[in-house]
Short mmCIF file of C-alpha atoms and ligand atoms in Angstrom, two decimals:
data_model
loop_
_atom_site.label_atom_id
_atom_site.label_comp_id
_atom_site.label_asym_id
_atom_site.label_seq_id
_atom_site.Cartn_x
_atom_site.Cartn_y
_atom_site.Cartn_z
CA MET A 1 -22.32 -133.67 -115.37
CA SER A 2 -23.79 -136.78 -116.52
CA ALA A 3 -25.44 -137.25 -119.47
CA PRO A 4 -29.41 -136.66 -119.67
CA SER A 5 -30.09 -140.31 -119.97
CA ALA A 6 -27.84 -142.03 -117.49
CA PRO A 7 -29.82 -143.50 -114.69
CA SER A 8 -29.59 -141.91 -111.46
CA PRO A 9 -26.74 -142.73 -108.94
CA PHE A 10 -29.12 -143.05 -106.30
CA ARG A 11 -30.29 -146.46 -106.72
CA LEU A 12 -32.02 -147.69 -103.27
CA SER A 13 -30.15 -150.61 -101.59
CA GLN A 14 -31.74 -153.92 -101.50
CA ARG A 15 -32.42 -153.48 -97.60
CA ALA A 16 -34.20 -149.93 -98.37
CA ARG A 17 -36.47 -151.44 -101.04
CA SER A 18 -36.95 -154.76 -98.75
CA LEU A 19 -38.87 -152.51 -96.41
CA LYS A 20 -42.55 -152.60 -96.74
CA PRO A 21 -44.59 -149.76 -97.37
CA SER A 22 -47.06 -149.57 -94.93
CA ALA A 23 -50.86 -150.34 -95.74
CA THR A 24 -52.00 -147.62 -93.39
CA VAL A 25 -50.19 -144.88 -95.12
CA ALA A 26 -53.32 -144.39 -97.56
CA VAL A 27 -55.42 -143.92 -94.49
CA SER A 28 -53.32 -141.55 -92.45
CA SER A 29 -52.28 -139.47 -95.52
CA ARG A 30 -56.12 -139.11 -96.17
CA ALA A 31 -56.48 -137.98 -92.55
CA LEU A 32 -53.76 -135.15 -93.15
CA GLU A 33 -55.12 -134.10 -96.18
CA LEU A 34 -58.67 -133.60 -94.76
CA ARG A 35 -57.42 -131.80 -91.94
CA ARG A 36 -55.42 -129.41 -94.09
CA ALA A 37 -58.58 -128.87 -95.78
CA GLY A 38 -60.09 -127.51 -92.48
CA VAL A 39 -62.02 -130.97 -91.63
CA ASP A 40 -62.44 -131.58 -87.86
CA VAL A 41 -60.93 -135.19 -87.98
CA ILE A 42 -60.37 -136.89 -84.62
CA SER A 43 -57.30 -139.04 -84.20
CA MET A 44 -57.45 -142.43 -82.24
CA SER A 45 -54.47 -143.66 -84.08
CA VAL A 46 -51.61 -142.10 -81.88
CA GLY A 47 -49.35 -144.43 -79.99
CA GLU A 48 -48.23 -142.17 -77.40
CA PRO A 49 -49.74 -141.06 -73.71
CA ASP A 50 -51.61 -137.77 -74.19
CA PHE A 51 -50.06 -136.62 -70.67
CA ASP A 52 -47.45 -134.34 -70.18
CA THR A 53 -44.00 -135.43 -69.01
CA PRO A 54 -44.18 -135.23 -65.00
CA PRO A 55 -42.69 -132.05 -63.48
CA HIS A 56 -40.15 -133.62 -61.67
CA VAL A 57 -38.41 -135.53 -64.63
CA LYS A 58 -38.49 -132.23 -66.60
CA ALA A 59 -36.99 -130.45 -63.54
CA ALA A 60 -33.81 -132.87 -64.06
CA ALA A 61 -33.55 -132.21 -67.38
CA ILE A 62 -33.06 -128.41 -66.95
CA GLN A 63 -30.80 -129.03 -64.07
CA ALA A 64 -28.75 -131.24 -66.34
CA ILE A 65 -28.55 -128.75 -69.12
CA GLU A 66 -27.86 -125.71 -66.80
CA SER A 67 -25.04 -127.92 -65.13
CA GLY A 68 -23.42 -128.58 -68.41
CA LYS A 69 -24.32 -132.34 -68.79
CA THR A 70 -24.52 -131.53 -72.38
CA LYS A 71 -21.62 -133.94 -73.83
CA TYR A 72 -20.95 -137.31 -75.01
CA THR A 73 -21.64 -140.17 -72.21
CA ALA A 74 -20.65 -143.73 -72.34
CA VAL A 75 -22.21 -145.52 -75.22
CA ASN A 76 -24.14 -147.70 -73.08
CA GLY A 77 -25.41 -144.83 -71.02
CA ILE A 78 -24.35 -142.88 -67.69
CA ALA A 79 -23.31 -145.07 -64.81
CA GLU A 80 -25.87 -143.75 -62.38
CA LEU A 81 -28.83 -144.71 -64.96
CA ARG A 82 -27.41 -147.97 -65.55
CA GLU A 83 -27.31 -148.54 -61.81
CA ALA A 84 -31.15 -147.25 -61.34
CA ILE A 85 -32.24 -149.60 -64.28
CA SER A 86 -30.32 -152.43 -62.65
CA ALA A 87 -32.16 -151.63 -59.48
CA LYS A 88 -35.67 -151.11 -61.14
CA PHE A 89 -35.23 -154.54 -62.88
CA ALA A 90 -34.84 -155.97 -59.44
CA ARG A 91 -37.42 -153.92 -57.53
CA GLU A 92 -40.39 -154.33 -59.85
CA ASN A 93 -39.56 -157.01 -62.14
CA GLY A 94 -37.78 -159.82 -59.90
CA LEU A 95 -35.06 -159.79 -62.50
CA GLU A 96 -31.25 -159.75 -61.88
CA TYR A 97 -29.36 -157.45 -64.26
CA ALA A 98 -26.06 -156.05 -62.89
CA PRO A 99 -25.23 -152.54 -64.28
CA ASP A 100 -22.96 -153.79 -67.00
CA ALA A 101 -25.72 -156.03 -68.00
CA VAL A 102 -27.93 -153.38 -68.77
CA THR A 103 -27.33 -150.88 -72.10
CA VAL A 104 -29.43 -147.44 -72.57
CA THR A 105 -30.71 -146.71 -76.18
CA SER A 106 -32.33 -144.05 -78.00
CA GLY A 107 -35.81 -145.18 -77.44
CA GLY A 108 -37.18 -148.76 -76.82
CA LYS A 109 -36.78 -149.15 -80.59
CA GLN A 110 -33.22 -148.91 -80.67
CA ALA A 111 -33.01 -151.39 -78.02
CA LEU A 112 -34.85 -154.13 -80.05
CA PHE A 113 -32.85 -153.09 -83.51
CA ASN A 114 -29.63 -153.61 -81.64
CA ALA A 115 -30.71 -156.90 -80.36
CA PHE A 116 -32.21 -158.35 -83.38
CA PHE A 117 -28.80 -157.11 -85.24
CA ALA A 118 -26.58 -158.67 -82.60
CA LEU A 119 -28.52 -162.14 -82.45
CA LEU A 120 -29.92 -162.86 -85.79
CA ASN A 121 -28.41 -164.51 -89.00
CA PRO A 122 -30.10 -164.71 -92.46
CA GLY A 123 -32.51 -167.65 -92.61
CA ASP A 124 -33.14 -167.51 -88.62
CA GLU A 125 -36.51 -167.76 -87.76
CA VAL A 126 -38.22 -165.93 -85.37
CA LEU A 127 -41.55 -166.52 -83.65
CA ILE A 128 -43.82 -163.25 -83.18
CA PRO A 129 -47.53 -163.52 -81.80
CA ALA A 130 -49.74 -161.78 -84.00
CA PRO A 131 -51.51 -159.20 -84.23
CA TYR A 132 -48.27 -157.72 -83.79
CA TRP A 133 -46.49 -154.31 -83.42
CA VAL A 134 -45.54 -153.78 -87.25
CA SER A 135 -41.68 -152.90 -86.24
CA TYR A 136 -41.30 -156.49 -84.91
CA PRO A 137 -41.39 -158.43 -88.44
CA GLU A 138 -39.92 -155.10 -90.36
CA MET A 139 -36.54 -155.08 -88.07
CA VAL A 140 -36.19 -158.79 -88.02
CA ALA A 141 -36.47 -159.13 -91.84
CA LEU A 142 -33.72 -156.12 -92.35
CA THR A 143 -31.38 -158.68 -90.45
CA GLY A 144 -32.24 -161.52 -93.16
CA ALA A 145 -34.05 -163.52 -90.61
CA VAL A 146 -37.72 -164.64 -91.12
CA PRO A 147 -40.63 -163.55 -89.11
CA ILE A 148 -43.22 -166.49 -88.36
CA PRO A 149 -46.45 -164.89 -87.14
CA VAL A 150 -48.38 -166.97 -84.06
CA PRO A 151 -51.90 -166.24 -84.28
CA THR A 152 -53.96 -165.26 -81.28
CA THR A 153 -57.48 -164.54 -81.70
CA PRO A 154 -60.01 -162.01 -80.46
CA GLU A 155 -62.26 -164.77 -78.86
CA SER A 156 -59.52 -165.34 -76.60
CA GLY A 157 -58.79 -161.92 -75.91
CA PHE A 158 -55.60 -162.38 -77.75
CA ILE A 159 -53.86 -164.40 -75.31
CA LEU A 160 -50.97 -166.55 -76.63
CA ASP A 161 -51.36 -170.12 -77.05
CA PRO A 162 -48.02 -171.76 -75.96
CA GLY A 163 -48.91 -174.86 -77.82
CA GLU A 164 -49.28 -172.70 -81.08
CA VAL A 165 -45.74 -171.45 -80.54
CA GLU A 166 -44.36 -174.79 -80.12
CA ALA A 167 -45.77 -176.10 -83.35
CA ARG A 168 -43.97 -173.66 -85.28
CA VAL A 169 -40.58 -174.33 -83.91
CA THR A 170 -38.31 -175.87 -86.40
CA PRO A 171 -34.31 -176.24 -86.20
CA ARG A 172 -34.15 -172.99 -87.92
CA THR A 173 -36.00 -171.11 -85.01
CA ARG A 174 -33.47 -169.17 -83.02
CA MET A 175 -36.00 -166.47 -81.12
CA ILE A 176 -39.62 -165.74 -79.68
CA VAL A 177 -40.60 -161.94 -79.47
CA LEU A 178 -43.08 -161.16 -76.68
CA ASN A 179 -44.91 -157.86 -76.04
CA SER A 180 -46.99 -158.15 -73.21
CA PRO A 181 -49.00 -155.56 -72.46
CA GLY A 182 -49.22 -155.55 -76.14
CA ASN A 183 -49.66 -153.26 -79.02
CA PRO A 184 -51.73 -153.39 -80.78
CA THR A 185 -53.97 -155.77 -78.73
CA GLY A 186 -53.72 -154.69 -75.31
CA ALA A 187 -53.41 -158.10 -74.21
CA VAL A 188 -51.69 -159.24 -71.01
CA PHE A 189 -50.45 -162.71 -71.31
CA PRO A 190 -51.19 -164.48 -67.77
CA PRO A 191 -48.22 -165.87 -65.72
CA GLU A 192 -49.00 -169.42 -66.81
CA VAL A 193 -48.65 -168.84 -70.43
CA LEU A 194 -45.38 -166.92 -69.92
CA GLU A 195 -44.09 -169.91 -67.62
CA ALA A 196 -45.13 -172.41 -70.38
CA VAL A 197 -43.27 -170.20 -73.17
CA ALA A 198 -40.21 -169.90 -70.94
CA ARG A 199 -40.27 -173.82 -70.39
CA MET A 200 -40.49 -174.18 -73.91
CA ALA A 201 -37.77 -171.74 -74.98
CA GLN A 202 -35.59 -173.77 -72.42
CA ARG A 203 -36.66 -177.23 -74.28
CA HIS A 204 -35.63 -175.92 -77.79
CA ASN A 205 -32.78 -173.48 -76.51
CA LEU A 206 -34.45 -170.42 -77.84
CA VAL A 207 -33.79 -166.53 -76.98
CA ILE A 208 -36.71 -164.83 -75.70
CA VAL A 209 -36.90 -161.12 -76.65
CA THR A 210 -39.50 -159.50 -74.30
CA ASP A 211 -40.57 -155.77 -74.85
CA GLU A 212 -41.96 -154.50 -71.79
CA MET A 213 -42.69 -151.09 -72.74
CA TYR A 214 -46.49 -150.91 -71.28
CA GLU A 215 -45.47 -152.88 -68.22
CA HIS A 216 -47.10 -150.08 -65.84
CA LEU A 217 -50.25 -149.86 -67.96
CA VAL A 218 -52.32 -152.82 -66.88
CA TYR A 219 -55.63 -152.42 -65.34
CA ASP A 220 -57.33 -156.00 -64.10
CA ALA A 221 -54.26 -158.27 -64.61
CA GLU A 222 -50.89 -159.10 -63.30
CA GLN A 223 -47.99 -158.00 -65.03
CA VAL A 224 -45.35 -160.56 -64.94
CA SER A 225 -41.66 -160.57 -66.61
CA ILE A 226 -40.96 -163.67 -68.44
CA GLY A 227 -37.62 -163.12 -67.60
CA ARG A 228 -38.11 -164.64 -63.87
CA TYR A 229 -38.83 -168.08 -65.33
CA ALA A 230 -35.99 -168.24 -67.82
CA PRO A 231 -33.53 -165.95 -66.71
CA GLU A 232 -30.67 -167.17 -69.08
CA HIS A 233 -32.62 -167.00 -72.04
CA THR A 234 -34.10 -163.79 -71.85
CA LEU A 235 -33.49 -160.26 -73.05
CA THR A 236 -35.67 -157.70 -71.43
CA VAL A 237 -36.42 -154.39 -73.38
CA ASN A 238 -38.14 -151.72 -71.52
CA GLY A 239 -38.02 -147.89 -71.70
CA ALA A 240 -39.33 -144.57 -70.49
CA SER A 241 -41.70 -143.56 -73.26
CA LYS A 242 -44.89 -145.12 -72.39
CA ALA A 243 -44.50 -145.45 -68.67
CA TYR A 244 -43.47 -141.70 -67.87
CA ALA A 245 -45.13 -139.84 -70.99
CA MET A 246 -41.69 -139.45 -72.23
CA THR A 247 -41.82 -140.34 -75.76
CA GLY A 248 -40.03 -137.38 -77.59
CA TRP A 249 -36.88 -137.99 -75.25
CA ARG A 250 -35.85 -141.27 -76.57
CA ILE A 251 -34.79 -143.38 -73.88
CA GLY A 252 -35.23 -146.98 -74.03
CA TYR A 253 -32.88 -149.84 -72.22
CA ALA A 254 -32.23 -153.51 -72.15
CA GLY A 255 -30.74 -156.12 -69.92
CA GLY A 256 -29.63 -159.47 -70.78
CA PRO A 257 -26.53 -161.79 -70.94
CA LYS A 258 -23.43 -159.37 -70.71
CA ALA A 259 -21.73 -160.79 -73.96
CA VAL A 260 -25.03 -159.75 -75.76
CA ILE A 261 -25.26 -156.44 -74.38
CA ALA A 262 -21.66 -155.81 -75.29
CA ALA A 263 -22.54 -156.90 -78.99
CA MET A 264 -25.44 -154.37 -78.73
CA ASN A 265 -23.42 -151.36 -77.49
CA ALA A 266 -20.66 -152.29 -80.35
CA PHE A 267 -23.49 -151.75 -83.03
CA GLN A 268 -24.72 -148.89 -81.06
CA SER A 269 -21.12 -147.26 -80.87
CA GLN A 270 -20.79 -147.44 -84.45
CA SER A 271 -24.24 -146.04 -85.36
CA THR A 272 -25.81 -143.03 -83.00
CA SER A 273 -23.70 -143.72 -79.75
CA ASN A 274 -25.08 -142.57 -76.71
CA ALA A 275 -28.61 -141.91 -76.24
CA SER A 276 -29.27 -137.98 -75.36
CA SER A 277 -27.24 -137.08 -72.33
CA VAL A 278 -30.10 -134.82 -70.91
CA SER A 279 -32.88 -137.35 -71.47
CA GLN A 280 -30.59 -139.72 -69.57
CA TYR A 281 -30.72 -137.60 -66.52
CA ALA A 282 -34.30 -137.02 -67.02
CA ALA A 283 -34.99 -140.60 -67.08
CA LEU A 284 -32.85 -141.07 -64.09
CA ALA A 285 -35.16 -138.75 -62.25
CA ALA A 286 -38.12 -141.05 -63.43
CA LEU A 287 -36.35 -144.16 -62.31
CA THR A 288 -35.07 -142.77 -58.71
CA GLN A 289 -37.59 -140.25 -57.39
CA HIS A 290 -39.93 -143.09 -56.65
CA GLU A 291 -42.83 -141.19 -55.03
CA GLU A 292 -43.62 -138.68 -57.68
CA THR A 293 -43.06 -141.47 -60.44
CA ALA A 294 -45.49 -143.82 -58.52
CA ARG A 295 -48.12 -140.97 -58.30
CA PHE A 296 -47.94 -140.02 -61.86
CA ILE A 297 -48.32 -143.67 -63.16
CA GLU A 298 -51.28 -144.25 -60.56
CA MET A 299 -53.10 -141.19 -61.99
CA ALA A 300 -52.20 -142.04 -65.78
CA ARG A 301 -53.49 -145.77 -64.77
CA ARG A 302 -56.98 -144.67 -63.45
CA ALA A 303 -57.52 -142.40 -66.29
CA TYR A 304 -56.53 -144.89 -68.75
CA ARG A 305 -58.90 -147.50 -67.26
CA GLU A 306 -61.94 -145.38 -67.22
CA ARG A 307 -61.18 -144.60 -70.80
CA ARG A 308 -60.85 -148.05 -71.69
CA ASP A 309 -64.32 -148.95 -70.11
CA ARG A 310 -66.01 -146.28 -71.85
CA ILE A 311 -64.66 -146.96 -75.20
CA VAL A 312 -64.87 -150.78 -75.22
CA GLU A 313 -68.70 -150.58 -73.75
CA GLY A 314 -69.35 -147.95 -76.48
CA LEU A 315 -67.92 -149.78 -79.63
CA ASN A 316 -69.61 -153.01 -78.42
CA ALA A 317 -73.09 -151.09 -78.00
CA LEU A 318 -72.57 -149.77 -81.61
CA GLY A 319 -72.01 -153.52 -82.92
CA LEU A 320 -68.57 -153.50 -83.53
CA PRO A 321 -67.16 -156.35 -81.44
CA THR A 322 -64.17 -155.27 -78.95
CA PRO A 323 -62.70 -157.39 -76.61
CA THR A 324 -61.80 -155.91 -73.13
CA PRO A 325 -57.94 -155.43 -73.14
CA GLN A 326 -56.02 -155.62 -70.05
CA GLY A 327 -53.11 -153.67 -70.78
CA ALA A 328 -51.73 -150.49 -72.94
CA PHE A 329 -54.05 -148.13 -74.45
CA TYR A 330 -55.17 -149.77 -77.26
CA VAL A 331 -58.38 -151.65 -78.38
CA MET A 332 -59.17 -153.66 -81.53
CA ALA A 333 -62.54 -153.29 -83.08
CA GLN A 334 -64.17 -155.73 -85.50
CA THR A 335 -65.58 -153.80 -88.17
CA SER A 336 -67.31 -156.29 -90.34
CA ARG A 337 -70.42 -154.31 -89.72
CA LEU A 338 -68.84 -151.39 -91.64
CA HIS A 339 -67.03 -153.45 -94.24
CA PRO A 340 -65.53 -157.10 -94.83
CA ASP A 341 -62.14 -155.35 -95.42
CA GLU A 342 -60.64 -153.30 -92.57
CA LEU A 343 -58.94 -150.84 -94.87
CA GLU A 344 -62.30 -149.96 -96.42
CA ALA A 345 -63.75 -149.74 -92.82
CA ALA A 346 -61.02 -147.40 -91.70
CA ARG A 347 -61.70 -145.19 -94.77
CA ARG A 348 -65.40 -145.16 -94.05
CA LEU A 349 -64.97 -144.24 -90.52
CA LEU A 350 -62.45 -141.31 -91.92
CA ASP A 351 -64.81 -140.30 -94.32
CA GLU A 352 -68.28 -140.54 -93.00
CA ALA A 353 -67.51 -140.16 -89.30
CA ARG A 354 -64.31 -138.23 -89.46
CA VAL A 355 -62.54 -140.48 -87.01
CA ALA A 356 -58.81 -141.87 -87.87
CA VAL A 357 -58.11 -145.15 -87.06
CA VAL A 358 -55.26 -147.77 -87.75
CA PRO A 359 -56.67 -150.38 -90.00
CA GLY A 360 -55.37 -154.04 -88.58
CA THR A 361 -53.74 -154.89 -92.27
CA ASP A 362 -50.15 -154.23 -91.16
CA PHE A 363 -50.65 -155.97 -87.70
CA ALA A 364 -51.79 -159.26 -89.09
CA ALA A 365 -55.29 -158.48 -87.75
CA PRO A 366 -57.72 -158.77 -90.76
CA GLY A 367 -61.39 -157.40 -90.06
CA GLN A 368 -60.26 -155.28 -87.29
CA VAL A 369 -59.09 -151.67 -86.50
CA ARG A 370 -57.06 -150.29 -83.65
CA LEU A 371 -58.17 -147.24 -81.71
CA SER A 372 -56.00 -145.83 -79.29
CA TYR A 373 -57.68 -144.20 -76.02
CA ALA A 374 -54.82 -141.97 -74.98
CA THR A 375 -57.24 -139.15 -75.54
CA SER A 376 -59.61 -137.51 -73.30
CA LEU A 377 -62.83 -139.20 -72.08
CA GLU A 378 -65.03 -135.80 -74.22
CA GLN A 379 -62.90 -137.20 -77.53
CA ILE A 380 -64.09 -140.77 -76.72
CA GLY A 381 -67.62 -139.82 -76.28
CA GLU A 382 -67.51 -137.43 -79.31
CA VAL A 383 -65.94 -140.66 -81.42
CA LEU A 384 -68.67 -142.91 -80.27
CA ARG A 385 -71.41 -140.28 -81.24
CA ARG A 386 -69.92 -139.73 -84.52
CA ILE A 387 -69.76 -143.38 -85.43
CA GLY A 388 -73.03 -143.97 -84.03
CA LYS A 389 -74.49 -141.21 -86.44
CA MET A 390 -72.66 -142.43 -89.39
CA LEU A 391 -74.35 -146.05 -88.65
CA ALA A 392 -77.94 -144.53 -88.28
CA ASP A 393 -77.84 -142.18 -91.49
C1 PLP B 1 -44.65 -152.45 -78.63
C2 PLP B 1 -43.78 -151.08 -78.62
N1 PLP B 1 -42.46 -151.47 -78.28
C3 PLP B 1 -41.63 -150.35 -78.48
C4 PLP B 1 -42.05 -149.27 -79.01
C5 PLP B 1 -41.13 -148.01 -79.11
O1 PLP B 1 -40.92 -147.49 -78.09
P1 PLP B 1 -39.88 -145.95 -78.17
O2 PLP B 1 -40.74 -145.10 -78.56
O3 PLP B 1 -39.28 -146.05 -76.81
O4 PLP B 1 -38.99 -146.46 -79.26
C6 PLP B 1 -43.53 -149.01 -79.29
C7 PLP B 1 -44.08 -147.64 -79.78
O5 PLP B 1 -44.99 -147.23 -80.25
C8 PLP B 1 -44.24 -150.16 -78.92
O6 PLP B 1 -45.90 -149.78 -79.05
#
């Protein structure tokens, strides 16, 4: 036994200590606390579809279990799934990634994590449009590289200005991370913006990592894959989570240059190995049973669009300016009417209206909160009623 005064041997590593604690934890813990105390809190903070996984996908998983497809697979995924992903990239995105230029991961997150670790060195700079999904700068920083935000504004609907990107290129810049349709903004970058960014990446010899997880959730805009404009510079990340309501199944994938994919596979082989075998067969059904999948996506898209219209109109009418996003299932509301500081605004929404939202603090979105509309129209109506009442009291 060690002496009572000895310091704990469990000293956290520098990497563990470098992970930024989330500013939003305070708000989400308070929401949990209120719920536990029996208060009826409506959560508008979730980042996942509220629909159930479609039946043809579930059936394929059950079939996989019953036929014993429950063993290790190849680290980069079963060949049928990589072929289906390769065909999907060609069919839906106009991208050519051969099956051995594709890898299957445990969620989109792992594809991004592997890609950053395969490509970045300490001191490299990575351009990230802001507001951003919080995991990008955190993952990039874990590699020792430096995230460099590129601001976008609510006035422009958070559309990236390629000039702002290029203005931040230095001799250390290695990569730009794109996410369109985007979390948290819902922005869908138009083809001309993507083409300009692609040309810039070619001029400065940069890697583009494009996260297209929300590609099917677009409303009045056209979703284009940037890889079409600069295939030799682009690594494309996607997955089953948002498109097919499969967040819990943990299937992501990436297509890119074979040497990079091989390096990503090497990281994966020494960490988690293959993604769940059963989930791979489920994703295979989603990617190959086209009619059923298209019907599901259309149903979801129609529902999200109606919800988006309702929530955007309602929040604007309440004096919380909210641009109309063209994709994903999030809106960003400006909350100066509630409080100049978005954390305090989120706290007021929780304590006084019993509505849980995510303050923009961690997304580099000051003065704004994010609401997810992956919830029913009834809930959205109730949320607007509650906020309206809070403002009237
Ligand atoms: C932009 C974006 N990329 C990736 C992911 C992660 O996807 P997965 O659940 O497949 O890891 C999310 C999930 O919230 C996301 O919003």
